[in-house]
Amino acid sequence: MGVLNVTPDSFSDGGRWLDTGAAVAHGRAMVDEGADVVDVGGESTRPGAAAVPADEELRRVLPVVEALAPHVRVSIDTRKAAVATAALAAGATLVNDVSATLAPVAAAGGAGWVAMHMKGEPRTMQQSPTYDDVVAEVKAFLVERAAASGVDEVWIDPGIGFGKTLEHNLLLLRHLADLVATGYPVVIGTSRKSFLGRLTGGAGVDDRVEASVATAAWAVSQGAAMVRVHDVRETVAAVRRLTPAV
Ligand code: HH2
């Protein structure tokens, strides 16, 4: 899954693809590099990000979804029912839902649904998140949401970096097999996230490509069914031989 943020403020690619033409060209380039899905988002959910009104989010994403949908599976990365509904009408077939609340929209639209775990909300989620057992709690949350969803195609995602400390992220990655064992296909998004900078000393997002690829390869080797990445070419080259499905 290639990341396409049509936003001014995403932590990694903010401002680069705000222009519709540039966004569509980048989406098609990711398809050429091997992406099976392009994940279009119009609102940053980075820690501390401000919310975006629905009409602005729609203005950003709809033309991009429409232009890419004939060429590749498009997912819509949103927390808003109105945005997800409009994106499905414009050709998206997967709702990538960091709030894990949009199952009714996906079900009504006959689309797939990625249910992600987030503790709190982006503005405050990194203010001392705590768990008794992060792996068990995230797993229980996701299985409960997935089972109650009424959606035929459900993916689960532990939400790396969403209300999690460095240690929480590492525990979730180390015990990924527990999530895979639920039987739901697992999505993992580590790409360029700040915990990788803390691990490697890579200060800028562009210094985190190797660690992003390494963690994507780890996730696939542990049974993840999809990895959400900015660096498609590098990731595909690394994971291609790790699973027959890639
Ligand atoms: N991470 C981000 C956004 N959406 N969706 C899923 N399923 N899993 C993730 O880990 C995930 C996600 C954050 O990354 P990015 O889109 O690059 O940044 P921003 O939220 O600043 O736009």
PDB file of C-alpha atoms and ligand atoms in Angstrom:
ATOM      1  CA  MET A   1       0.000   0.000   0.000  1.00  0.00           C
ATOM      2  CA  GLY A   2       1.576   3.250  -1.167  1.00  0.00           C
ATOM      3  CA  VAL A   3       0.910   6.398   0.874  1.00  0.00           C
ATOM      4  CA  LEU A   4      -0.441   9.445  -0.947  1.00  0.00           C
ATOM      5  CA  ASN A   5      -1.101  12.348   1.398  1.00  0.00           C
ATOM      6  CA  VAL A   6      -2.884  15.248  -0.300  1.00  0.00           C
ATOM      7  CA  THR A   7      -2.194  17.524   2.666  1.00  0.00           C
ATOM      8  CA  PRO A   8      -0.064  20.550   3.489  1.00  0.00           C
ATOM      9  CA  ASP A   9       1.089  19.123   6.835  1.00  0.00           C
ATOM     10  CA  SER A  10       1.680  15.352   6.795  1.00  0.00           C
ATOM     11  CA  PHE A  11       4.824  14.556   8.716  1.00  0.00           C
ATOM     12  CA  SER A  12       6.647  12.959   5.814  1.00  0.00           C
ATOM     13  CA  ASP A  13       5.233  14.121   2.476  1.00  0.00           C
ATOM     14  CA  GLY A  14       3.138  17.122   3.558  1.00  0.00           C
ATOM     15  CA  GLY A  15       2.811  19.743   0.815  1.00  0.00           C
ATOM     16  CA  ARG A  16       4.416  17.611  -1.892  1.00  0.00           C
ATOM     17  CA  TRP A  17       1.207  16.284  -3.462  1.00  0.00           C
ATOM     18  CA  LEU A  18      -1.301  19.057  -2.730  1.00  0.00           C
ATOM     19  CA  ASP A  19      -1.659  19.768  -6.435  1.00  0.00           C
ATOM     20  CA  THR A  20      -4.047  17.206  -7.975  1.00  0.00           C
ATOM     21  CA  GLY A  21      -1.861  16.596 -10.997  1.00  0.00           C
ATOM     22  CA  ALA A  22       1.241  16.002  -8.893  1.00  0.00           C
ATOM     23  CA  ALA A  23      -0.691  13.694  -6.571  1.00  0.00           C
ATOM     24  CA  VAL A  24      -2.071  11.595  -9.417  1.00  0.00           C
ATOM     25  CA  ALA A  25       1.343  11.356 -11.058  1.00  0.00           C
ATOM     26  CA  HIS A  26       2.879  10.203  -7.782  1.00  0.00           C
ATOM     27  CA  GLY A  27       0.108   7.645  -7.292  1.00  0.00           C
ATOM     28  CA  ARG A  28       0.707   6.228 -10.761  1.00  0.00           C
ATOM     29  CA  ALA A  29       4.452   6.176 -10.147  1.00  0.00           C
ATOM     30  CA  MET A  30       3.891   4.103  -7.005  1.00  0.00           C
ATOM     31  CA  VAL A  31       1.781   1.671  -9.039  1.00  0.00           C
ATOM     32  CA  ASP A  32       4.644   1.357 -11.537  1.00  0.00           C
ATOM     33  CA  GLU A  33       6.950   0.656  -8.595  1.00  0.00           C
ATOM     34  CA  GLY A  34       4.748  -2.202  -7.420  1.00  0.00           C
ATOM     35  CA  ALA A  35       2.037  -0.798  -5.143  1.00  0.00           C
ATOM     36  CA  ASP A  36      -1.147  -2.892  -5.193  1.00  0.00           C
ATOM     37  CA  VAL A  37      -3.164  -0.238  -3.342  1.00  0.00           C
ATOM     38  CA  VAL A  38      -2.794   3.555  -3.188  1.00  0.00           C
ATOM     39  CA  ASP A  39      -3.961   5.073   0.091  1.00  0.00           C
ATOM     40  CA  VAL A  40      -5.257   8.604  -0.477  1.00  0.00           C
ATOM     41  CA  GLY A  41      -5.522  10.849   2.582  1.00  0.00           C
ATOM     42  CA  GLY A  42      -6.590  14.478   2.982  1.00  0.00           C
ATOM     43  CA  GLU A  43      -6.064  14.937   6.706  1.00  0.00           C
ATOM     44  CA  SER A  44      -2.830  14.452   8.601  1.00  0.00           C
ATOM     45  CA  THR A  45      -3.134  12.287  11.712  1.00  0.00           C
ATOM     46  CA  ARG A  46       0.415  12.903  12.877  1.00  0.00           C
ATOM     47  CA  PRO A  47       0.727  13.575  16.627  1.00  0.00           C
ATOM     48  CA  GLY A  48      -0.603  17.060  17.369  1.00  0.00           C
ATOM     49  CA  ALA A  49      -2.267  17.508  13.960  1.00  0.00           C
ATOM     50  CA  ALA A  50      -5.259  19.835  13.695  1.00  0.00           C
ATOM     51  CA  ALA A  51      -8.580  18.496  12.363  1.00  0.00           C
ATOM     52  CA  VAL A  52      -9.585  19.392   8.782  1.00  0.00           C
ATOM     53  CA  PRO A  53     -13.192  20.309   7.836  1.00  0.00           C
ATOM     54  CA  ALA A  54     -14.941  17.699   5.674  1.00  0.00           C
ATOM     55  CA  ASP A  55     -15.432  19.999   2.675  1.00  0.00           C
ATOM     56  CA  GLU A  56     -11.710  20.801   2.556  1.00  0.00           C
ATOM     57  CA  GLU A  57     -10.770  17.135   2.922  1.00  0.00           C
ATOM     58  CA  LEU A  58     -13.168  16.238   0.090  1.00  0.00           C
ATOM     59  CA  ARG A  59     -11.769  18.978  -2.121  1.00  0.00           C
ATOM     60  CA  ARG A  60      -8.295  17.502  -1.669  1.00  0.00           C
ATOM     61  CA  VAL A  61      -9.003  13.808  -2.127  1.00  0.00           C
ATOM     62  CA  LEU A  62     -11.920  13.342  -4.541  1.00  0.00           C
ATOM     63  CA  PRO A  63     -10.229  14.345  -7.821  1.00  0.00           C
ATOM     64  CA  VAL A  64      -7.250  12.168  -6.915  1.00  0.00           C
ATOM     65  CA  VAL A  65      -9.413   9.152  -6.059  1.00  0.00           C
ATOM     66  CA  GLU A  66     -11.355   9.563  -9.291  1.00  0.00           C
ATOM     67  CA  ALA A  67      -8.223   9.779 -11.413  1.00  0.00           C
ATOM     68  CA  LEU A  68      -6.456   6.806  -9.819  1.00  0.00           C
ATOM     69  CA  ALA A  69      -9.366   4.383  -9.369  1.00  0.00           C
ATOM     70  CA  PRO A  70      -9.360   3.130 -12.991  1.00  0.00           C
ATOM     71  CA  HIS A  71      -5.687   2.159 -12.598  1.00  0.00           C
ATOM     72  CA  VAL A  72      -5.261   0.720  -9.110  1.00  0.00           C
ATOM     73  CA  ARG A  73      -7.165  -0.230  -5.988  1.00  0.00           C
ATOM     74  CA  VAL A  74      -7.675   3.006  -4.059  1.00  0.00           C
ATOM     75  CA  SER A  75      -8.174   3.207  -0.329  1.00  0.00           C
ATOM     76  CA  ILE A  76      -9.421   6.334   1.391  1.00  0.00           C
ATOM     77  CA  ASP A  77      -7.572   7.260   4.570  1.00  0.00           C
ATOM     78  CA  THR A  78     -10.123   9.195   6.594  1.00  0.00           C
ATOM     79  CA  ARG A  79     -11.898   9.404   9.935  1.00  0.00           C
ATOM     80  CA  LYS A  80     -15.029  10.997   8.448  1.00  0.00           C
ATOM     81  CA  ALA A  81     -18.072   9.065   7.245  1.00  0.00           C
ATOM     82  CA  ALA A  82     -18.940  11.743   4.674  1.00  0.00           C
ATOM     83  CA  VAL A  83     -15.460  11.629   3.153  1.00  0.00           C
ATOM     84  CA  ALA A  84     -15.391   7.833   3.064  1.00  0.00           C
ATOM     85  CA  THR A  85     -18.847   7.680   1.459  1.00  0.00           C
ATOM     86  CA  ALA A  86     -17.937  10.198  -1.248  1.00  0.00           C
ATOM     87  CA  ALA A  87     -14.606   8.498  -1.931  1.00  0.00           C
ATOM     88  CA  LEU A  88     -16.319   5.123  -2.379  1.00  0.00           C
ATOM     89  CA  ALA A  89     -18.727   6.752  -4.838  1.00  0.00           C
ATOM     90  CA  ALA A  90     -15.684   8.155  -6.670  1.00  0.00           C
ATOM     91  CA  GLY A  91     -14.131   4.703  -7.056  1.00  0.00           C
ATOM     92  CA  ALA A  92     -12.279   3.818  -3.842  1.00  0.00           C
ATOM     93  CA  THR A  93     -12.912   0.252  -2.657  1.00  0.00           C
ATOM     94  CA  LEU A  94     -11.206   0.232   0.738  1.00  0.00           C
ATOM     95  CA  VAL A  95     -11.772   2.448   3.786  1.00  0.00           C
ATOM     96  CA  ASN A  96      -8.554   2.924   5.759  1.00  0.00           C
ATOM     97  CA  ASP A  97      -9.939   3.986   9.094  1.00  0.00           C
ATOM     98  CA  VAL A  98      -7.554   5.094  11.851  1.00  0.00           C
ATOM     99  CA  SER A  99     -10.580   5.719  14.089  1.00  0.00           C
ATOM    100  CA  ALA A 100     -11.985   2.181  13.622  1.00  0.00           C
ATOM    101  CA  THR A 101     -15.512   3.640  13.531  1.00  0.00           C
ATOM    102  CA  LEU A 102     -16.441   3.580   9.851  1.00  0.00           C
ATOM    103  CA  ALA A 103     -17.474  -0.066   9.455  1.00  0.00           C
ATOM    104  CA  PRO A 104     -21.095   0.919   8.638  1.00  0.00           C
ATOM    105  CA  VAL A 105     -19.846   3.090   5.752  1.00  0.00           C
ATOM    106  CA  ALA A 106     -17.666   0.312   4.370  1.00  0.00           C
ATOM    107  CA  ALA A 107     -20.488  -2.219   4.756  1.00  0.00           C
ATOM    108  CA  ALA A 108     -23.031   0.039   3.056  1.00  0.00           C
ATOM    109  CA  GLY A 109     -20.637   0.707   0.178  1.00  0.00           C
ATOM    110  CA  GLY A 110     -19.620  -2.945  -0.272  1.00  0.00           C
ATOM    111  CA  ALA A 111     -16.013  -1.915   0.406  1.00  0.00           C
ATOM    112  CA  GLY A 112     -13.193  -3.372   2.465  1.00  0.00           C
ATOM    113  CA  TRP A 113     -12.335  -1.851   5.834  1.00  0.00           C
ATOM    114  CA  VAL A 114      -9.018  -1.404   7.625  1.00  0.00           C
ATOM    115  CA  ALA A 115      -9.691  -1.094  11.362  1.00  0.00           C
ATOM    116  CA  MET A 116      -6.753   0.581  13.093  1.00  0.00           C
ATOM    117  CA  HIS A 117      -6.106   0.865  16.813  1.00  0.00           C
ATOM    118  CA  MET A 118      -5.485   4.349  18.189  1.00  0.00           C
ATOM    119  CA  LYS A 119      -5.384   5.310  21.848  1.00  0.00           C
ATOM    120  CA  GLY A 120      -6.955   8.757  22.196  1.00  0.00           C
ATOM    121  CA  GLU A 121      -6.915  11.160  19.262  1.00  0.00           C
ATOM    122  CA  PRO A 122      -4.075  12.647  17.213  1.00  0.00           C
ATOM    123  CA  ARG A 123      -3.953  15.984  19.032  1.00  0.00           C
ATOM    124  CA  THR A 124      -3.136  14.358  22.379  1.00  0.00           C
ATOM    125  CA  MET A 125      -2.368  10.679  21.748  1.00  0.00           C
ATOM    126  CA  GLN A 126       1.368  10.858  22.445  1.00  0.00           C
ATOM    127  CA  GLN A 127       0.897  12.413  25.897  1.00  0.00           C
ATOM    128  CA  SER A 128       2.061   9.490  28.063  1.00  0.00           C
ATOM    129  CA  PRO A 129       0.035   6.594  26.625  1.00  0.00           C
ATOM    130  CA  THR A 130      -0.174   3.669  29.058  1.00  0.00           C
ATOM    131  CA  TYR A 131      -1.259   0.027  28.799  1.00  0.00           C
ATOM    132  CA  ASP A 132      -1.112  -2.954  31.146  1.00  0.00           C
ATOM    133  CA  ASP A 133      -0.392  -5.249  28.197  1.00  0.00           C
ATOM    134  CA  VAL A 134      -0.234  -3.377  24.929  1.00  0.00           C
ATOM    135  CA  VAL A 135      -0.274  -6.453  22.680  1.00  0.00           C
ATOM    136  CA  ALA A 136      -3.260  -8.069  24.406  1.00  0.00           C
ATOM    137  CA  GLU A 137      -5.218  -4.819  24.615  1.00  0.00           C
ATOM    138  CA  VAL A 138      -4.682  -3.848  20.989  1.00  0.00           C
ATOM    139  CA  LYS A 139      -5.525  -7.363  19.819  1.00  0.00           C
ATOM    140  CA  ALA A 140      -8.726  -7.531  21.902  1.00  0.00           C
ATOM    141  CA  PHE A 141      -9.858  -4.136  20.625  1.00  0.00           C
ATOM    142  CA  LEU A 142      -9.268  -5.029  16.980  1.00  0.00           C
ATOM    143  CA  VAL A 143     -10.886  -8.463  17.156  1.00  0.00           C
ATOM    144  CA  GLU A 144     -13.934  -7.004  18.850  1.00  0.00           C
ATOM    145  CA  ARG A 145     -14.309  -4.244  16.241  1.00  0.00           C
ATOM    146  CA  ALA A 146     -13.688  -6.657  13.365  1.00  0.00           C
ATOM    147  CA  ALA A 147     -16.179  -9.247  14.619  1.00  0.00           C
ATOM    148  CA  ALA A 148     -18.902  -6.644  15.129  1.00  0.00           C
ATOM    149  CA  SER A 149     -18.271  -4.823  11.846  1.00  0.00           C
ATOM    150  CA  GLY A 150     -20.636  -6.531   9.416  1.00  0.00           C
ATOM    151  CA  VAL A 151     -17.976  -6.014   6.730  1.00  0.00           C
ATOM    152  CA  ASP A 152     -16.903  -8.977   4.588  1.00  0.00           C
ATOM    153  CA  GLU A 153     -13.344  -7.794   3.978  1.00  0.00           C
ATOM    154  CA  VAL A 154     -11.813  -6.638   7.261  1.00  0.00           C
ATOM    155  CA  TRP A 155      -8.134  -5.860   7.818  1.00  0.00           C
ATOM    156  CA  ILE A 156      -6.670  -5.069  11.233  1.00  0.00           C
ATOM    157  CA  ASP A 157      -3.806  -2.699  12.045  1.00  0.00           C
ATOM    158  CA  PRO A 158      -2.235  -2.132  15.487  1.00  0.00           C
ATOM    159  CA  GLY A 159      -1.624   1.555  14.685  1.00  0.00           C
ATOM    160  CA  ILE A 160       2.112   1.943  15.135  1.00  0.00           C
ATOM    161  CA  GLY A 161       2.755   5.383  16.646  1.00  0.00           C
ATOM    162  CA  PHE A 162      -0.896   6.104  17.450  1.00  0.00           C
ATOM    163  CA  GLY A 163      -0.909   6.545  21.217  1.00  0.00           C
ATOM    164  CA  LYS A 164       2.159   4.357  21.673  1.00  0.00           C
ATOM    165  CA  THR A 165       5.620   4.850  23.094  1.00  0.00           C
ATOM    166  CA  LEU A 166       8.740   3.520  21.408  1.00  0.00           C
ATOM    167  CA  GLU A 167       8.540   0.465  23.674  1.00  0.00           C
ATOM    168  CA  HIS A 168       4.870  -0.133  22.793  1.00  0.00           C
ATOM    169  CA  ASN A 169       5.670   0.028  19.072  1.00  0.00           C
ATOM    170  CA  LEU A 170       8.500  -2.465  19.455  1.00  0.00           C
ATOM    171  CA  LEU A 171       6.373  -4.861  21.509  1.00  0.00           C
ATOM    172  CA  LEU A 172       3.627  -4.777  18.885  1.00  0.00           C
ATOM    173  CA  LEU A 173       6.134  -5.497  16.126  1.00  0.00           C
ATOM    174  CA  ARG A 174       7.869  -8.227  18.132  1.00  0.00           C
ATOM    175  CA  HIS A 175       4.548  -9.968  18.822  1.00  0.00           C
ATOM    176  CA  LEU A 176       2.989  -9.412  15.426  1.00  0.00           C
ATOM    177  CA  ALA A 177       2.379 -13.143  15.107  1.00  0.00           C
ATOM    178  CA  ASP A 178      -0.258 -12.797  17.858  1.00  0.00           C
ATOM    179  CA  LEU A 179      -2.253 -10.466  15.627  1.00  0.00           C
ATOM    180  CA  VAL A 180      -1.728 -12.634  12.558  1.00  0.00           C
ATOM    181  CA  ALA A 181      -3.047 -15.609  14.547  1.00  0.00           C
ATOM    182  CA  THR A 182      -6.457 -13.926  14.795  1.00  0.00           C
ATOM    183  CA  GLY A 183      -7.009 -14.881  11.157  1.00  0.00           C
ATOM    184  CA  TYR A 184      -7.710 -11.315  10.041  1.00  0.00           C
ATOM    185  CA  PRO A 185      -5.239  -9.981   7.483  1.00  0.00           C
ATOM    186  CA  VAL A 186      -2.865  -7.571   9.221  1.00  0.00           C
ATOM    187  CA  VAL A 187      -1.750  -4.160   7.923  1.00  0.00           C
ATOM    188  CA  ILE A 188       1.365  -2.500   9.349  1.00  0.00           C
ATOM    189  CA  GLY A 189       2.431   1.124   8.954  1.00  0.00           C
ATOM    190  CA  THR A 190       5.897   1.946  10.255  1.00  0.00           C
ATOM    191  CA  SER A 191       7.000   4.018   7.290  1.00  0.00           C
ATOM    192  CA  ARG A 192       9.244   6.960   8.226  1.00  0.00           C
ATOM    193  CA  LYS A 193       7.689   7.238  11.678  1.00  0.00           C
ATOM    194  CA  SER A 194       9.471   9.045  14.458  1.00  0.00           C
ATOM    195  CA  PHE A 195      10.187   5.938  16.554  1.00  0.00           C
ATOM    196  CA  LEU A 196      12.492   4.811  13.747  1.00  0.00           C
ATOM    197  CA  GLY A 197      14.363   8.090  14.033  1.00  0.00           C
ATOM    198  CA  ARG A 198      14.763   7.484  17.742  1.00  0.00           C
ATOM    199  CA  LEU A 199      16.071   3.971  17.125  1.00  0.00           C
ATOM    200  CA  THR A 200      18.544   4.878  14.408  1.00  0.00           C
ATOM    201  CA  GLY A 201      19.463   8.451  15.184  1.00  0.00           C
ATOM    202  CA  GLY A 202      17.996   9.499  11.813  1.00  0.00           C
ATOM    203  CA  ALA A 203      16.788  13.002  12.531  1.00  0.00           C
ATOM    204  CA  GLY A 204      14.936  13.767   9.277  1.00  0.00           C
ATOM    205  CA  VAL A 205      12.158  11.681   7.705  1.00  0.00           C
ATOM    206  CA  ASP A 206      14.361  11.044   4.677  1.00  0.00           C
ATOM    207  CA  ASP A 207      16.944   9.415   6.976  1.00  0.00           C
ATOM    208  CA  ARG A 208      14.450   6.727   7.967  1.00  0.00           C
ATOM    209  CA  VAL A 209      14.083   4.860   4.669  1.00  0.00           C
ATOM    210  CA  GLU A 210      16.342   1.916   5.567  1.00  0.00           C
ATOM    211  CA  ALA A 211      14.664   1.394   8.928  1.00  0.00           C
ATOM    212  CA  SER A 212      11.254   1.696   7.263  1.00  0.00           C
ATOM    213  CA  VAL A 213      12.162  -0.991   4.763  1.00  0.00           C
ATOM    214  CA  ALA A 214      13.655  -3.203   7.486  1.00  0.00           C
ATOM    215  CA  THR A 215      10.526  -3.009   9.634  1.00  0.00           C
ATOM    216  CA  ALA A 216       8.277  -3.607   6.619  1.00  0.00           C
ATOM    217  CA  ALA A 217      10.322  -6.706   5.783  1.00  0.00           C
ATOM    218  CA  TRP A 218      10.096  -7.851   9.397  1.00  0.00           C
ATOM    219  CA  ALA A 219       6.317  -7.375   9.339  1.00  0.00           C
ATOM    220  CA  VAL A 220       5.885  -9.342   6.120  1.00  0.00           C
ATOM    221  CA  SER A 221       8.151 -12.110   7.440  1.00  0.00           C
ATOM    222  CA  GLN A 222       5.893 -12.365  10.495  1.00  0.00           C
ATOM    223  CA  GLY A 223       2.795 -12.731   8.359  1.00  0.00           C
ATOM    224  CA  ALA A 224       1.539  -9.177   7.787  1.00  0.00           C
ATOM    225  CA  ALA A 225      -0.606  -9.149   4.654  1.00  0.00           C
ATOM    226  CA  MET A 226      -0.020  -5.503   3.726  1.00  0.00           C
ATOM    227  CA  VAL A 227       2.513  -2.816   4.581  1.00  0.00           C
ATOM    228  CA  ARG A 228       1.649   0.878   4.258  1.00  0.00           C
ATOM    229  CA  VAL A 229       4.730   2.675   2.929  1.00  0.00           C
ATOM    230  CA  HIS A 230       6.024   5.870   1.363  1.00  0.00           C
ATOM    231  CA  ASP A 231       9.011   4.204  -0.325  1.00  0.00           C
ATOM    232  CA  VAL A 232       7.330   1.670  -2.586  1.00  0.00           C
ATOM    233  CA  ARG A 233      10.223   0.716  -4.849  1.00  0.00           C
ATOM    234  CA  GLU A 234      12.605   0.032  -1.970  1.00  0.00           C
ATOM    235  CA  THR A 235       9.997  -1.886   0.004  1.00  0.00           C
ATOM    236  CA  VAL A 236       8.857  -4.055  -2.884  1.00  0.00           C
ATOM    237  CA  ALA A 237      12.476  -4.928  -3.640  1.00  0.00           C
ATOM    238  CA  ALA A 238      12.968  -6.014  -0.028  1.00  0.00           C
ATOM    239  CA  VAL A 239       9.762  -7.965   0.564  1.00  0.00           C
ATOM    240  CA  ARG A 240       9.104  -9.488  -2.849  1.00  0.00           C
ATOM    241  CA  ARG A 241      10.653 -12.817  -1.970  1.00  0.00           C
ATOM    242  CA  LEU A 242       9.458 -13.044   1.610  1.00  0.00           C
ATOM    243  CA  THR A 243       5.965 -14.221   0.747  1.00  0.00           C
ATOM    244  CA  PRO A 244       4.422 -15.943  -2.258  1.00  0.00           C
ATOM    245  CA  ALA A 245       1.643 -13.331  -2.258  1.00  0.00           C
ATOM    246  CA  VAL A 246       3.923 -10.380  -3.032  1.00  0.00           C
TER     247      VAL A 246
HETATM  248  N1  HH2 B   1      -0.341   5.831   9.700  1.00  0.00           N
HETATM  249  C1  HH2 B   1      -0.609   7.073   9.275  1.00  0.00           C
HETATM  250  C2  HH2 B   1      -1.793   7.354   8.584  1.00  0.00           C
HETATM  251  N2  HH2 B   1      -2.676   6.365   8.295  1.00  0.00           N
HETATM  252  N3  HH2 B   1      -3.296   4.095   8.381  1.00  0.00           N
HETATM  253  C3  HH2 B   1      -3.048   2.854   8.790  1.00  0.00           C
HETATM  254  N4  HH2 B   1      -3.921   1.856   8.489  1.00  0.00           N
HETATM  255  N5  HH2 B   1      -1.918   2.529   9.494  1.00  0.00           N
HETATM  256  C4  HH2 B   1      -0.997   3.463   9.828  1.00  0.00           C
HETATM  257  O1  HH2 B   1       0.006   3.122  10.496  1.00  0.00           O
HETATM  258  C5  HH2 B   1      -1.226   4.814   9.416  1.00  0.00           C
HETATM  259  C6  HH2 B   1      -2.410   5.106   8.694  1.00  0.00           C
HETATM  260  C7  HH2 B   1       0.359   8.173   9.541  1.00  0.00           C
HETATM  261  O2  HH2 B   1       1.278   8.319   8.521  1.00  0.00           O
HETATM  262  P1  HH2 B   1       1.203   9.372   7.302  1.00  0.00           P
HETATM  263  O3  HH2 B   1      -0.051   9.206   6.515  1.00  0.00           O
HETATM  264  O4  HH2 B   1       2.439   9.238   6.519  1.00  0.00           O
HETATM  265  O5  HH2 B   1       1.235  10.801   7.981  1.00  0.00           O
HETATM  266  P2  HH2 B   1       0.103  11.859   8.325  1.00  0.00           P
HETATM  267  O6  HH2 B   1      -0.866  11.208   9.239  1.00  0.00           O
HETATM  268  O7  HH2 B   1       0.882  12.984   8.967  1.00  0.00           O
HETATM  269  O8  HH2 B   1      -0.561  12.273   7.048  1.00  0.00           O
END
